């Protein structure tokens, strides 16, 4: 068998008629930027999340930058986030002009450890950006409580967690603003780049709308300094075709993870991901196991046609671009980065493929 780590083509083929008719509709309309499809997607995704406003932007990194700009965050301000995430979380923060302060994660779900926030907050701190990593909600209940005590805003990085929820509320609807990416492999993925910002605050939503389109309050009226970062009509039409399938595809991701769990349980050389936190509904963006034998395992699986990846091999604070912002050490982050391995776990993966991966993984570990 040959099992790719992800396969956008399978997703297209599963929804071919709906996708073809969506893009055909846009070509027929002759309208590509900020039109009916973006308007409709913004309304539909906001309704799905249970939030007042959704504003489509160019990608998830821009979403973070624009959300921070809308809050008036600027040079000299500090924003707290995690290092164990896509580097783009911190890149969005720096693009807004702020300085990043990295905190460590908790070891169960690899999300921001709220116990470390107090010591990271100082007089320059303005906001906290938790990441719902691998589709599991960060502990927003505790993070919001700390933020409120210090008058800070919480901006959710929900790029890996479309449809995840905490105590019945969808992520992206809980913080002051939520940021989504529609990169093709995300739970809700476009066929190109795309992103969105969500908020319940009418005034902030208006500022976000201005900022994504050059800071224009009306055409040719650049009221504030903005950027150029707009979700396009083609991607919005594709996302509208996919949104009705998001819940069933997330459920399929969870079923795949359950199948892996049963097949891999109790292997001494393997640590499986922790179950969902109480109150949390995770959407399994990635299925990440942990083992001290990672590199040997990864090459042995590759020889058997199984592609795996590491999310992420070098934490953001150890990247050369962030040398100036690096804290002395983040032991939980660094420990995880050395041992984590992501297995194929996308909705179109077939049961027999999951079984093949699990069998080969067990056999390889037994032989190592
Ligand atoms: C994908 C991702 C981003 C960046 O999104 P882009 O659309 O690629 O810019 C930011 N944060 C996290 C956690 C991500 O997974």
Short mmCIF file of C-alpha atoms and ligand atoms in Angstrom, two decimals:
data_model
loop_
_atom_site.label_atom_id
_atom_site.label_comp_id
_atom_site.label_asym_id
_atom_site.label_seq_id
_atom_site.Cartn_x
_atom_site.Cartn_y
_atom_site.Cartn_z
CA UNK A 1 0.00 0.00 0.00
CA UNK A 2 1.03 3.59 -0.54
CA UNK A 3 -0.54 5.96 1.96
CA UNK A 4 0.06 9.68 1.49
CA UNK A 5 0.03 11.95 4.55
CA UNK A 6 -2.81 13.99 3.06
CA UNK A 7 -4.77 13.85 -0.18
CA UNK A 8 -6.73 16.89 -1.32
CA UNK A 9 -7.61 15.12 -4.56
CA UNK A 10 -9.67 12.50 -2.70
CA UNK A 11 -11.63 15.32 -1.09
CA UNK A 12 -12.26 16.91 -4.48
CA UNK A 13 -13.44 13.63 -6.01
CA UNK A 14 -15.78 13.00 -3.05
CA UNK A 15 -17.46 16.40 -3.64
CA UNK A 16 -16.74 16.86 -7.35
CA UNK A 17 -20.24 17.89 -8.46
CA UNK A 18 -20.70 20.43 -5.68
CA UNK A 19 -17.23 21.95 -6.15
CA UNK A 20 -17.51 22.09 -9.95
CA UNK A 21 -20.87 23.82 -9.76
CA UNK A 22 -19.54 26.29 -7.14
CA UNK A 23 -16.56 27.39 -9.23
CA UNK A 24 -18.68 27.39 -12.39
CA UNK A 25 -21.08 29.82 -10.70
CA UNK A 26 -18.19 32.22 -9.99
CA UNK A 27 -16.80 32.02 -13.54
CA UNK A 28 -20.30 32.70 -14.90
CA UNK A 29 -20.65 35.72 -12.62
CA UNK A 30 -17.39 37.28 -13.83
CA UNK A 31 -16.82 38.69 -10.32
CA UNK A 32 -13.78 37.59 -8.29
CA UNK A 33 -13.10 39.89 -5.32
CA UNK A 34 -15.51 40.80 -2.48
CA UNK A 35 -18.82 39.78 -3.96
CA UNK A 36 -21.84 37.60 -3.26
CA UNK A 37 -19.94 34.39 -2.48
CA UNK A 38 -17.73 35.99 0.18
CA UNK A 39 -20.78 37.75 1.70
CA UNK A 40 -22.73 34.49 1.81
CA UNK A 41 -19.82 32.43 3.17
CA UNK A 42 -19.22 35.01 5.91
CA UNK A 43 -22.88 34.76 6.97
CA UNK A 44 -22.96 30.96 6.77
CA UNK A 45 -19.72 30.38 8.69
CA UNK A 46 -20.75 32.93 11.37
CA UNK A 47 -24.09 31.11 11.78
CA UNK A 48 -22.30 27.75 11.99
CA UNK A 49 -20.01 29.05 14.74
CA UNK A 50 -22.72 30.96 16.59
CA UNK A 51 -20.87 34.29 16.34
CA UNK A 52 -22.17 37.68 15.12
CA UNK A 53 -19.50 38.47 12.54
CA UNK A 54 -17.17 36.62 10.19
CA UNK A 55 -14.84 38.52 7.85
CA UNK A 56 -12.98 36.64 5.10
CA UNK A 57 -9.28 37.43 4.63
CA UNK A 58 -6.37 36.16 2.54
CA UNK A 59 -5.01 33.51 4.93
CA UNK A 60 -4.72 32.54 8.60
CA UNK A 61 -1.49 34.47 9.20
CA UNK A 62 -3.10 37.69 7.94
CA UNK A 63 -6.13 36.92 10.14
CA UNK A 64 -3.90 37.09 13.24
CA UNK A 65 -2.16 40.27 12.06
CA UNK A 66 -5.43 42.03 11.18
CA UNK A 67 -7.16 40.97 14.42
CA UNK A 68 -4.30 42.51 16.45
CA UNK A 69 -4.26 45.68 14.31
CA UNK A 70 -8.02 46.06 14.82
CA UNK A 71 -7.40 46.05 18.58
CA UNK A 72 -4.91 48.89 18.12
CA UNK A 73 -1.92 46.74 19.08
CA UNK A 74 1.31 48.34 17.90
CA UNK A 75 5.08 48.46 18.24
CA UNK A 76 6.19 48.13 21.86
CA UNK A 77 3.19 46.03 22.86
CA UNK A 78 3.68 42.42 23.89
CA UNK A 79 1.50 39.48 22.88
CA UNK A 80 1.75 36.12 24.64
CA UNK A 81 1.53 32.92 22.61
CA UNK A 82 2.95 29.39 22.44
CA UNK A 83 6.05 28.22 20.60
CA UNK A 84 4.68 24.73 19.88
CA UNK A 85 2.53 25.69 16.85
CA UNK A 86 2.96 26.63 13.20
CA UNK A 87 5.51 29.47 13.16
CA UNK A 88 2.81 31.50 11.37
CA UNK A 89 1.07 32.19 14.70
CA UNK A 90 4.07 34.24 15.86
CA UNK A 91 4.68 35.62 12.35
CA UNK A 92 1.17 37.14 12.38
CA UNK A 93 1.89 38.76 15.75
CA UNK A 94 5.19 40.26 14.58
CA UNK A 95 3.53 41.45 11.33
CA UNK A 96 1.17 43.54 13.48
CA UNK A 97 4.25 45.22 14.99
CA UNK A 98 4.07 43.57 18.41
CA UNK A 99 6.73 41.61 20.30
CA UNK A 100 6.05 37.92 20.95
CA UNK A 101 6.42 36.44 24.42
CA UNK A 102 6.47 32.64 24.30
CA UNK A 103 5.04 30.45 27.08
CA UNK A 104 5.24 26.70 27.44
CA UNK A 105 2.44 24.17 26.84
CA UNK A 106 0.79 21.61 29.12
CA UNK A 107 1.84 18.03 28.33
CA UNK A 108 -1.62 16.44 27.84
CA UNK A 109 -3.01 18.31 24.84
CA UNK A 110 0.04 20.39 23.89
CA UNK A 111 -1.87 23.67 24.29
CA UNK A 112 -0.96 26.84 26.26
CA UNK A 113 -0.33 26.17 29.97
CA UNK A 114 -2.47 28.81 31.73
CA UNK A 115 -0.46 28.40 34.95
CA UNK A 116 2.49 30.11 33.24
CA UNK A 117 0.60 33.24 32.15
CA UNK A 118 0.90 35.29 35.35
CA UNK A 119 4.70 35.30 35.21
CA UNK A 120 4.70 36.20 31.48
CA UNK A 121 2.44 39.27 31.92
CA UNK A 122 4.02 42.71 32.38
CA UNK A 123 3.01 46.36 31.83
CA UNK A 124 3.53 46.06 28.05
CA UNK A 125 1.32 42.95 27.62
CA UNK A 126 -1.82 43.60 25.55
CA UNK A 127 -3.15 40.26 24.36
CA UNK A 128 -2.96 36.45 24.62
CA UNK A 129 -3.13 34.19 21.55
CA UNK A 130 -3.85 30.56 22.54
CA UNK A 131 -3.76 27.95 19.76
CA UNK A 132 -6.30 25.10 19.54
CA UNK A 133 -3.53 22.77 18.40
CA UNK A 134 -4.23 19.52 16.53
CA UNK A 135 -7.97 20.35 16.79
CA UNK A 136 -8.14 20.25 20.61
CA UNK A 137 -9.45 23.41 22.34
CA UNK A 138 -6.93 25.22 24.55
CA UNK A 139 -8.06 25.78 28.16
CA UNK A 140 -9.89 29.02 27.29
CA UNK A 141 -11.88 29.01 30.51
CA UNK A 142 -8.75 29.51 32.62
CA UNK A 143 -6.97 31.68 30.03
CA UNK A 144 -9.97 34.06 29.81
CA UNK A 145 -10.08 34.33 33.61
CA UNK A 146 -6.41 35.38 33.78
CA UNK A 147 -6.90 37.76 30.82
CA UNK A 148 -9.88 39.44 32.51
CA UNK A 149 -7.92 39.97 35.73
CA UNK A 150 -5.26 41.88 33.79
CA UNK A 151 -7.52 43.63 31.23
CA UNK A 152 -6.03 41.69 28.29
CA UNK A 153 -7.74 40.53 25.10
CA UNK A 154 -7.81 36.88 24.03
CA UNK A 155 -7.49 36.17 20.30
CA UNK A 156 -8.04 32.50 19.43
CA UNK A 157 -5.84 30.87 16.80
CA UNK A 158 -8.48 28.39 15.57
CA UNK A 159 -6.63 27.51 12.33
CA UNK A 160 -6.66 23.79 13.23
CA UNK A 161 -10.03 23.58 14.96
CA UNK A 162 -13.02 24.44 12.72
CA UNK A 163 -16.00 22.91 14.52
CA UNK A 164 -14.26 22.11 17.83
CA UNK A 165 -16.08 23.28 20.94
CA UNK A 166 -15.65 23.93 24.64
CA UNK A 167 -18.62 23.64 27.01
CA UNK A 168 -20.95 23.75 24.00
CA UNK A 169 -19.44 26.89 22.44
CA UNK A 170 -17.56 26.60 19.16
CA UNK A 171 -13.96 27.77 19.24
CA UNK A 172 -13.52 31.05 17.43
CA UNK A 173 -16.67 32.39 19.12
CA UNK A 174 -15.26 32.56 22.66
CA UNK A 175 -12.36 35.08 22.65
CA UNK A 176 -12.57 38.77 21.66
CA UNK A 177 -11.64 37.67 18.13
CA UNK A 178 -11.09 34.29 16.46
CA UNK A 179 -8.70 33.56 13.58
CA UNK A 180 -9.16 30.78 11.03
CA UNK A 181 -7.06 29.46 8.14
CA UNK A 182 -8.57 27.64 5.15
CA UNK A 183 -5.22 26.27 3.91
CA UNK A 184 -6.10 23.12 1.89
CA UNK A 185 -5.23 20.56 4.59
CA UNK A 186 -7.17 22.31 7.40
CA UNK A 187 -10.44 20.80 8.68
CA UNK A 188 -12.27 23.31 6.48
CA UNK A 189 -9.86 23.72 3.57
CA UNK A 190 -10.05 25.87 0.44
CA UNK A 191 -8.34 24.92 -2.84
CA UNK A 192 -5.79 27.65 -2.32
CA UNK A 193 -5.20 30.18 0.48
CA UNK A 194 -7.95 31.67 2.62
CA UNK A 195 -8.70 32.80 6.15
CA UNK A 196 -11.31 34.48 8.35
CA UNK A 197 -11.71 36.54 11.49
CA UNK A 198 -14.69 36.15 13.82
CA UNK A 199 -16.01 38.39 16.58
CA UNK A 200 -19.17 39.31 18.49
CA UNK A 201 -18.06 42.97 18.68
CA UNK A 202 -19.76 45.16 16.02
CA UNK A 203 -17.18 47.96 16.14
CA UNK A 204 -14.22 45.58 15.92
CA UNK A 205 -15.87 43.76 13.00
CA UNK A 206 -16.13 47.05 11.11
CA UNK A 207 -12.46 47.86 11.72
CA UNK A 208 -11.47 44.40 10.52
CA UNK A 209 -13.51 44.94 7.33
CA UNK A 210 -11.72 48.24 6.70
CA UNK A 211 -8.24 46.88 7.48
CA UNK A 212 -8.50 43.84 5.16
CA UNK A 213 -9.32 46.17 2.26
CA UNK A 214 -6.64 48.84 2.50
CA UNK A 215 -8.21 50.58 5.51
CA UNK A 216 -11.07 51.86 3.35
CA UNK A 217 -14.23 52.91 5.16
CA UNK A 218 -15.78 53.44 1.71
CA UNK A 219 -14.30 53.11 -1.74
CA UNK A 220 -11.32 55.51 -2.07
CA UNK A 221 -11.71 56.64 1.54
CA UNK A 222 -8.66 55.20 3.36
CA UNK A 223 -9.76 56.12 6.86
CA UNK A 224 -7.06 54.06 8.56
CA UNK A 225 -3.92 52.26 7.42
CA UNK A 226 -4.87 48.79 6.25
CA UNK A 227 -3.49 45.84 4.31
CA UNK A 228 -4.66 44.02 1.19
CA UNK A 229 -5.89 40.63 2.34
CA UNK A 230 -9.22 39.44 0.96
CA UNK A 231 -10.77 35.98 0.68
CA UNK A 232 -11.56 35.58 -3.02
CA UNK A 233 -14.88 34.58 -4.57
CA UNK A 234 -13.63 31.23 -5.93
CA UNK A 235 -12.36 30.08 -2.53
CA UNK A 236 -15.50 31.37 -0.80
CA UNK A 237 -17.72 29.41 -3.23
CA UNK A 238 -15.67 26.23 -2.59
CA UNK A 239 -15.85 26.77 1.18
CA UNK A 240 -19.65 27.17 0.93
CA UNK A 241 -19.83 23.79 -0.81
CA UNK A 242 -17.69 22.21 1.91
CA UNK A 243 -19.20 23.78 5.03
CA UNK A 244 -22.30 21.51 5.08
CA UNK A 245 -19.90 18.51 5.19
CA UNK A 246 -17.65 19.85 7.98
CA UNK A 247 -19.40 18.11 10.88
CA UNK A 248 -19.52 14.72 9.14
CA UNK A 249 -15.87 15.03 8.08
CA UNK A 250 -14.86 15.96 11.66
CA UNK A 251 -16.83 12.94 12.92
CA UNK A 252 -14.93 10.76 10.44
CA UNK A 253 -11.62 12.18 11.77
CA UNK A 254 -12.72 11.18 15.28
CA UNK A 255 -13.69 7.68 14.12
CA UNK A 256 -10.25 7.24 12.52
CA UNK A 257 -8.59 8.28 15.77
CA UNK A 258 -10.73 5.81 17.74
CA UNK A 259 -9.74 3.05 15.31
CA UNK A 260 -6.05 3.91 15.76
CA UNK A 261 -6.48 4.02 19.55
CA UNK A 262 -7.94 0.51 19.69
CA UNK A 263 -5.30 -0.91 17.37
CA UNK A 264 -2.36 0.78 19.12
CA UNK A 265 -3.46 0.64 22.76
CA UNK A 266 -0.93 -0.34 25.38
CA UNK A 267 2.15 -0.49 23.21
CA UNK A 268 5.01 0.19 25.64
CA UNK A 269 7.08 2.29 23.19
CA UNK A 270 4.18 4.52 22.19
CA UNK A 271 2.27 7.31 23.94
CA UNK A 272 -1.18 7.92 22.45
CA UNK A 273 -2.81 11.36 22.63
CA UNK A 274 -4.81 12.05 25.80
CA UNK A 275 -8.60 11.79 25.55
CA UNK A 276 -10.54 15.06 25.12
CA UNK A 277 -10.51 17.33 28.18
CA UNK A 278 -13.85 17.42 30.07
CA UNK A 279 -16.20 19.81 28.22
CA UNK A 280 -14.03 19.70 25.08
CA UNK A 281 -15.03 18.35 21.64
CA UNK A 282 -11.84 17.99 19.61
CA UNK A 283 -11.82 17.75 15.81
CA UNK A 284 -8.56 15.79 15.34
CA UNK A 285 -6.84 18.04 12.82
CA UNK A 286 -3.83 15.76 13.33
CA UNK A 287 -3.31 12.41 15.07
CA UNK A 288 -0.05 12.83 16.96
CA UNK A 289 1.64 9.98 18.83
CA UNK A 290 4.83 10.15 20.82
CA UNK A 291 7.82 7.81 20.86
CA UNK A 292 11.51 7.92 21.74
CA UNK A 293 12.14 5.85 18.57
CA UNK A 294 10.77 8.47 16.21
CA UNK A 295 13.39 8.72 13.51
CA UNK A 296 13.84 4.95 13.15
CA UNK A 297 10.08 4.50 13.12
CA UNK A 298 9.54 7.24 10.55
CA UNK A 299 12.07 5.78 8.10
CA UNK A 300 10.79 2.21 8.58
CA UNK A 301 7.21 3.36 7.87
CA UNK A 302 8.36 5.29 4.79
CA UNK A 303 9.88 2.06 3.42
CA UNK A 304 6.44 0.46 3.81
CA UNK A 305 4.76 3.27 1.84
CA UNK A 306 3.40 5.16 4.86
CA UNK A 307 4.02 8.91 4.92
CA UNK A 308 4.28 10.60 8.34
CA UNK A 309 5.20 14.13 9.39
CA UNK A 310 6.32 16.03 12.47
CA UNK A 311 4.24 18.99 13.67
CA UNK A 312 6.51 20.73 14.45
CA UNK A 313 10.14 19.61 14.44
CA UNK A 314 11.67 22.95 15.49
CA UNK A 315 9.64 25.04 17.95
CA UNK A 316 9.15 28.67 16.95
CA UNK A 317 11.36 30.04 19.76
CA UNK A 318 14.30 28.00 18.41
CA UNK A 319 13.89 29.31 14.85
CA UNK A 320 16.67 31.71 13.76
CA UNK A 321 14.04 34.34 12.87
CA UNK A 322 12.88 34.44 16.52
CA UNK A 323 16.32 34.35 18.18
CA UNK A 324 15.76 37.79 19.71
CA UNK A 325 12.49 36.70 21.34
CA UNK A 326 13.63 33.27 22.57
CA UNK A 327 13.11 32.52 26.27
CA UNK A 328 15.87 30.54 28.05
CA UNK A 329 13.99 27.26 27.58
CA UNK A 330 10.52 25.78 27.18
CA UNK A 331 11.03 22.23 28.47
CA UNK A 332 7.60 20.75 27.65
CA UNK A 333 7.69 22.21 24.13
CA UNK A 334 11.24 21.02 23.49
CA UNK A 335 10.51 17.55 24.90
CA UNK A 336 7.45 17.18 22.66
CA UNK A 337 9.25 18.41 19.54
CA UNK A 338 11.82 15.61 19.95
CA UNK A 339 9.29 12.75 20.14
CA UNK A 340 6.02 13.62 18.36
CA UNK A 341 4.96 11.97 15.10
CA UNK A 342 1.81 12.70 13.06
CA UNK A 343 0.18 9.70 11.35
CA UNK A 344 -2.12 9.95 8.30
CA UNK A 345 -5.63 10.77 9.63
CA UNK A 346 -7.69 12.69 7.04
CA UNK A 347 -11.42 12.00 6.54
CA UNK A 348 -10.98 10.26 3.17
CA UNK A 349 -8.54 7.70 4.65
CA UNK A 350 -10.14 4.25 4.41
CA UNK A 351 -10.50 1.85 7.36
CA UNK A 352 -8.21 -0.72 5.74
CA UNK A 353 -5.55 1.97 5.35
CA UNK A 354 -5.82 2.89 9.04
CA UNK A 355 -5.48 -0.80 9.91
CA UNK A 356 -2.45 -1.15 7.63
CA UNK A 357 -0.71 1.86 9.26
CA UNK A 358 -1.47 0.56 12.76
CA UNK A 359 -0.25 -2.96 11.96
CA UNK A 360 2.98 -1.78 10.32
CA UNK A 361 3.58 0.64 13.17
CA UNK A 362 3.23 -2.10 15.81
CA UNK A 363 5.41 -4.52 13.84
CA UNK A 364 8.11 -1.88 13.38
CA UNK A 365 8.16 -0.86 17.03
CA UNK A 366 8.33 -4.52 18.12
CA UNK A 367 11.34 -5.03 15.87
CA UNK A 368 13.22 -1.88 16.92
C1 LIG B 1 -2.15 26.98 9.28
C2 LIG B 1 -1.92 27.72 10.54
C3 LIG B 1 -1.70 29.10 10.56
C4 LIG B 1 -1.47 29.92 9.32
O1 LIG B 1 -2.50 29.86 8.40
P1 LIG B 1 -2.19 30.22 6.86
O2 LIG B 1 -3.53 30.23 6.23
O3 LIG B 1 -1.30 29.16 6.32
O4 LIG B 1 -1.54 31.57 6.85
C5 LIG B 1 -1.62 29.74 11.78
N1 LIG B 1 -1.73 29.05 12.94
C6 LIG B 1 -1.89 27.71 12.95
C7 LIG B 1 -2.00 27.01 14.27
C8 LIG B 1 -1.97 27.00 11.76
O5 LIG B 1 -2.13 25.67 11.79
#
